[in-house]
Amino acid sequence: MICTRSQTKFLAKVGGDVFRNRVTNNRNKLKLNRVKTAKQKKKVAKVKLCDTSNENSVIETRDLDSVRSMYEGLLESFISTQINNSSSGNTRVSKKKKPEEETLRISVRQSEGAFRYKEIVVKRHKNYIQVVLVPNGIKQNSLSVEAMKELKDAFVLAKKDPNCHAVLLNSSGSYFCTGVDLSPLVGSNKKQAAEDLASSIRDLVMTLAFFTKPVVAAVNGTAVGFGVSLLTYCDVILASDKATFCLPSAKIGYLPEGGATLTLPQVVGTSAAAELFLQGRRLTADEAKRCGLVSEVLWPTSLMNDVMPRLERIAQQPLQAMEATKAMVRCHLWGKLKAHMDHERRLLVEHWLAPQCQENIKNVLKNGWFDD
């Protein structure tokens, strides 16, 4: 069949329209499919989110005991694996540390441990260590068994520290030290308490007596009983003008503790020591200086400011010379002190447990050491 030109143009036009319609329809179908696919994906995501939230709620509501047992099982499995590895020789053998590294590690441990005390405060400075007696409420800086153990440990650390050339002993508050804490002696287990207290006094005294480095004491207030005994093991005693010193144990019914019956007569003389022991009289700072117990009396408001330059001058001296000098000054006590402290320990326990002493201790704990 032969078509004319006009018929050909008409057919071409109709064919083009059909083709365009088909293309448009295909595009519309493609867009519709894309929309449906997007909606289906959102639905699937929502379903998954719901499933996840349901799983989380199941986990959250799971019994705590089952979780704990699962954790413990994993932990035991890990530990057993480590033990098996160690036994099979898989662990790495550490190299032997050099002496310099070991010394550094010991020094670091000492620096860290020196601050972990409950009854005292220890401060490490450039070339000296400061030990501070902290007020403990109504006990007014009295030393408990725990406090004396901490004091002993602090001085042991200071002795081993090569950077420490001196120790400063002082207190915060209006009291320097009001002796030992007598309250456990009237408790239910008073015999054991007396044994422990007497042993702690002996151990601390022996540590102080054989301490080789200079000890400077800054006495800001009242020193009573064992607080005075401590000062006899110090090399330089700088006292506030308001400081007082007293040994009233005879009034209570027991002998002076801390080896004072051996050391104090060496410091102030036999006659002055006997007066302090038997009468229990309080000495002012000026009186203590005249009898030799105190090295220097300073103004109360500037006590620590005046102490520091004196302490730093001492700490700057060569340590070897200071240790040798102190040993020569105090070596005459070393042979006698151990037997003396052992005998004192037995007597203290006996005196503290006596009925009259028990009553006097209760009065002291109720009313204080002094009537005025």
XYZ file of C-alpha atoms in Angstrom:
372
model
C 0.000 0.000 0.000
C 1.373 3.337 -1.046
C 0.646 6.399 1.199
C 0.633 9.958 0.073
C 2.825 12.603 1.708
C -0.051 14.000 3.739
C -0.951 10.549 5.020
C 2.661 9.914 5.981
C 2.838 13.135 8.034
C -0.401 12.200 9.802
C 0.863 8.737 10.731
C 4.149 10.152 11.986
C 2.314 12.614 14.182
C 0.068 9.916 15.630
C 3.044 7.613 16.246
C 4.967 10.370 17.998
C 2.040 11.082 20.307
C 1.701 7.416 21.159
C 5.435 7.172 21.863
C 5.393 10.264 24.075
C 2.375 8.917 25.980
C 4.102 5.636 26.592
C 7.272 7.390 27.853
C 5.195 9.611 30.151
C 3.313 6.623 31.490
C 6.574 4.774 32.141
C 7.976 7.799 33.997
C 4.873 8.077 36.147
C 5.031 4.381 36.966
C 8.715 4.739 37.912
C 7.967 7.666 40.240
C 5.120 5.741 41.838
C 7.372 2.763 42.402
C 9.988 5.036 44.033
C 7.401 6.516 46.402
C 6.157 3.057 47.321
C 9.705 1.880 47.930
C 10.454 4.861 50.200
C 7.273 4.255 52.186
C 8.115 0.593 52.531
C 11.600 1.470 53.802
C 10.132 3.811 56.415
C 7.781 1.068 57.498
C 10.624 -1.396 57.759
C 12.682 1.115 59.775
C 9.789 1.673 62.124
C 9.325 -2.045 62.543
C 13.027 -2.483 63.266
C 12.977 0.410 65.768
C 10.039 -1.158 67.546
C 11.807 -4.486 67.621
C 14.942 -2.838 69.047
C 13.003 -0.987 71.740
C 11.294 -4.240 72.639
C 14.676 -5.952 72.928
C 15.975 -3.123 75.094
C 12.980 -3.342 77.347
C 13.580 -7.074 77.671
C 17.213 -6.468 78.579
C 16.318 -3.748 81.077
C 13.779 -5.956 82.767
C 16.121 -8.921 82.911
C 16.778 -10.186 86.426
C 19.820 -8.532 88.087
C 20.994 -11.830 89.526
C 21.322 -13.397 86.095
C 23.396 -10.452 84.859
C 25.630 -10.667 87.929
C 26.074 -14.424 87.490
C 26.963 -13.908 83.827
C 29.573 -11.279 84.803
C 31.040 -13.507 87.493
C 31.277 -16.371 85.018
C 33.166 -14.201 82.552
C 35.470 -12.958 85.327
C 36.241 -16.491 86.531
C 36.942 -17.532 82.969
C 39.346 -14.612 82.524
C 41.160 -15.361 85.793
C 41.535 -19.043 84.993
C 42.927 -18.128 81.567
C 45.510 -15.847 83.177
C 46.491 -18.556 85.674
C 46.884 -21.106 82.911
C 49.022 -18.706 80.906
C 51.227 -18.054 83.922
C 51.668 -21.755 84.658
C 52.519 -22.532 81.053
C 55.365 -20.017 81.090
C 53.750 -17.484 78.777
C 54.251 -14.582 81.186
C 57.071 -12.204 80.523
C 59.879 -12.161 83.074
C 60.616 -8.610 84.203
C 64.141 -7.395 84.059
C 65.982 -6.716 87.279
C 65.697 -3.039 88.111
C 68.753 -0.914 88.597
C 69.504 0.300 92.145
C 68.827 3.893 91.081
C 65.377 2.962 89.738
C 64.525 0.954 92.861
C 65.583 3.865 95.101
C 63.391 6.226 93.067
C 60.401 3.879 93.360
C 60.879 3.620 97.135
C 61.124 7.408 97.390
C 57.889 7.828 95.407
C 56.070 5.310 97.605
C 57.326 7.102 100.693
C 56.185 10.461 99.339
C 52.741 9.078 98.617
C 52.410 7.222 101.930
C 53.635 10.139 104.023
C 50.336 11.986 103.576
C 47.952 9.121 104.310
C 47.406 9.613 108.030
C 44.296 10.115 110.140
C 45.650 11.550 113.398
C 48.548 13.673 112.136
C 49.487 15.691 109.056
C 52.834 15.233 107.316
C 54.143 17.813 104.848
C 57.193 17.143 102.718
C 59.337 20.192 101.935
C 62.546 20.603 99.960
C 64.989 19.345 102.592
C 62.896 18.752 105.701
C 59.646 17.113 106.768
C 56.981 18.785 108.882
C 54.887 16.673 111.272
C 51.770 18.427 112.595
C 49.688 17.243 115.544
C 46.060 17.889 114.645
C 43.394 18.849 117.240
C 40.952 16.013 117.934
C 37.962 17.698 119.537
C 37.624 17.601 123.308
C 40.814 15.520 123.622
C 42.910 18.636 122.933
C 45.752 17.044 120.958
C 46.084 14.018 123.219
C 47.771 11.105 121.489
C 45.861 7.889 120.935
C 47.485 4.538 120.178
C 46.820 5.128 116.487
C 48.368 8.615 116.597
C 51.541 7.280 118.218
C 51.822 4.557 115.577
C 51.477 7.181 112.859
C 54.111 9.382 114.513
C 56.468 6.433 114.653
C 55.882 5.648 110.955
C 56.429 9.289 109.991
C 59.808 9.411 111.746
C 60.844 6.076 110.239
C 60.078 7.435 106.767
C 61.953 10.659 107.519
C 64.983 8.674 108.665
C 65.059 6.695 105.400
C 64.473 9.711 103.159
C 67.847 10.909 101.788
C 66.401 14.338 100.958
C 65.242 14.968 104.527
C 67.854 16.736 106.661
C 65.585 17.700 109.584
C 62.091 17.277 111.027
C 59.801 20.029 112.289
C 57.321 18.940 114.970
C 54.486 21.364 115.698
C 50.736 21.404 116.248
C 47.685 23.308 115.085
C 45.294 24.821 117.590
C 45.916 26.293 121.038
C 47.519 23.139 122.500
C 50.807 21.512 121.620
C 50.092 18.101 123.155
C 48.109 17.190 126.282
C 49.703 13.788 126.761
C 48.234 10.421 125.884
C 44.543 9.671 125.436
C 43.489 8.102 128.761
C 39.860 7.410 127.832
C 40.398 3.739 126.786
C 41.851 3.017 130.262
C 38.418 3.287 131.894
C 36.559 1.287 129.254
C 35.292 -2.274 129.348
C 38.576 -3.761 128.082
C 40.867 -1.561 130.159
C 43.597 -4.154 130.797
C 44.230 -4.702 127.088
C 43.935 -0.957 126.500
C 46.609 -0.312 129.150
C 48.913 -2.891 127.568
C 48.469 -1.389 124.101
C 48.946 2.198 125.297
C 52.101 1.403 127.266
C 53.571 -0.560 124.343
C 52.816 2.285 121.905
C 54.575 4.779 124.182
C 57.635 2.540 124.418
C 57.812 1.944 120.650
C 57.491 5.646 119.798
C 60.114 6.625 122.388
C 62.615 4.091 121.061
C 62.079 5.399 117.530
C 62.612 9.021 118.603
C 65.641 8.198 120.761
C 67.465 6.548 117.848
C 66.362 9.094 115.243
C 69.608 10.387 113.748
C 68.500 13.664 112.148
C 67.845 16.993 113.917
C 64.326 17.504 115.306
C 63.031 21.052 115.814
C 59.903 21.484 117.946
C 57.662 24.549 117.716
C 55.549 24.668 120.882
C 52.589 26.979 120.381
C 50.612 26.236 123.569
C 50.164 23.849 126.471
C 52.352 20.743 126.742
C 51.220 18.204 129.346
C 52.625 14.839 130.420
C 53.814 12.883 127.412
C 53.794 16.164 125.453
C 56.699 17.302 127.660
C 58.397 13.905 127.404
C 58.399 14.212 123.593
C 60.357 17.451 123.841
C 63.276 15.736 125.599
C 63.946 13.864 122.322
C 63.969 17.084 120.269
C 67.211 18.921 119.600
C 65.930 22.512 119.317
C 62.758 23.663 121.095
C 61.258 27.003 120.058
C 58.311 28.007 122.227
C 55.629 30.635 122.068
C 55.517 33.135 124.910
C 52.129 31.632 125.840
C 53.382 28.034 126.019
C 53.294 26.174 129.347
C 54.816 22.871 130.451
C 53.525 20.478 133.109
C 53.944 16.851 134.252
C 50.901 16.178 136.494
C 50.906 12.368 136.400
C 51.804 12.049 140.100
C 48.523 13.777 140.980
C 46.666 11.139 138.996
C 48.559 8.211 140.464
C 51.060 6.978 137.866
C 54.677 7.678 137.017
C 55.631 10.087 134.170
C 55.460 8.277 130.855
C 57.746 8.400 127.840
C 61.081 7.885 129.587
C 60.954 11.363 131.122
C 62.384 10.071 134.420
C 65.560 9.248 132.491
C 65.770 12.064 129.933
C 64.376 15.117 131.734
C 67.000 15.132 134.556
C 69.660 15.147 131.811
C 68.057 18.290 130.355
C 67.029 20.408 133.366
C 68.929 18.773 136.196
C 67.858 16.331 138.887
C 66.458 18.906 141.303
C 64.330 20.774 138.749
C 63.089 17.488 137.262
C 62.088 16.163 140.698
C 60.114 19.353 141.336
C 58.256 18.959 138.058
C 57.579 15.264 138.691
C 56.451 15.455 142.317
C 54.679 18.808 142.478
C 53.254 18.918 138.966
C 53.915 22.649 138.742
C 53.340 24.396 135.444
C 56.318 26.166 133.917
C 55.952 29.244 131.763
C 57.967 29.517 128.547
C 60.489 31.837 130.201
C 60.907 29.457 133.167
C 61.349 26.525 130.797
C 64.036 28.482 128.948
C 65.901 29.319 132.177
C 66.002 25.673 133.241
C 67.158 24.512 129.801
C 64.037 22.782 128.471
C 63.360 25.474 125.836
C 65.977 26.850 123.454
C 64.288 30.160 122.621
C 61.038 31.998 123.378
C 59.329 33.673 120.430
C 56.403 36.035 119.967
C 53.124 34.049 119.741
C 51.648 35.752 116.673
C 54.790 35.226 114.589
C 55.923 31.853 115.967
C 55.993 29.870 112.716
C 57.363 32.809 110.715
C 60.298 32.960 113.137
C 60.741 29.193 113.283
C 61.097 28.656 109.538
C 64.352 30.615 108.967
C 65.969 28.825 111.931
C 64.815 25.453 110.631
C 66.042 26.138 107.108
C 69.498 27.115 108.391
C 69.707 23.771 110.205
C 68.446 21.798 107.197
C 71.100 23.358 104.952
C 73.969 21.953 107.028
C 75.789 18.785 105.864
C 73.740 15.819 107.030
C 76.724 13.642 107.897
C 78.089 16.194 110.359
C 74.696 16.762 112.005
C 74.034 13.042 112.434
C 77.463 12.443 113.956
C 77.054 15.385 116.349
C 73.628 14.251 117.500
C 74.864 10.690 118.021
C 77.729 11.887 120.210
C 75.386 14.047 122.295
C 72.774 11.331 122.895
C 74.684 8.062 122.787
C 74.990 7.930 126.603
C 71.225 7.287 126.789
C 71.075 4.434 124.296
C 72.457 1.733 126.545
C 70.066 2.566 129.385
C 66.891 3.456 127.526
C 65.629 0.033 126.443
C 65.762 -1.490 129.933
C 64.306 1.715 131.349
C 61.352 1.697 128.930
C 60.630 -1.995 129.505
C 60.465 -1.380 133.248
C 58.342 1.743 132.766
C 55.897 -0.183 130.588
C 55.231 -2.741 133.318
C 54.791 -0.036 135.973
C 52.437 2.034 133.832
C 50.052 -0.868 133.307
C 50.088 -1.608 137.024
C 49.484 2.028 138.007
C 46.756 2.687 135.444
C 44.714 -0.297 136.613
C 44.893 0.641 140.317
C 41.451 1.665 141.739
C 42.556 5.125 142.908
C 44.181 5.894 139.569
C 41.027 4.776 137.769
C 38.938 7.284 139.740
C 41.445 10.068 139.105
C 41.498 9.329 135.381
C 37.695 9.593 135.253
C 37.878 12.997 136.980
C 40.517 14.214 134.532
C 38.438 13.081 131.569
C 35.433 14.894 132.998
C 37.021 18.134 134.308
C 40.367 18.408 132.534
C 43.918 18.374 133.824
C 43.777 21.673 135.709
C 41.316 23.211 138.128
C 41.956 26.798 137.052
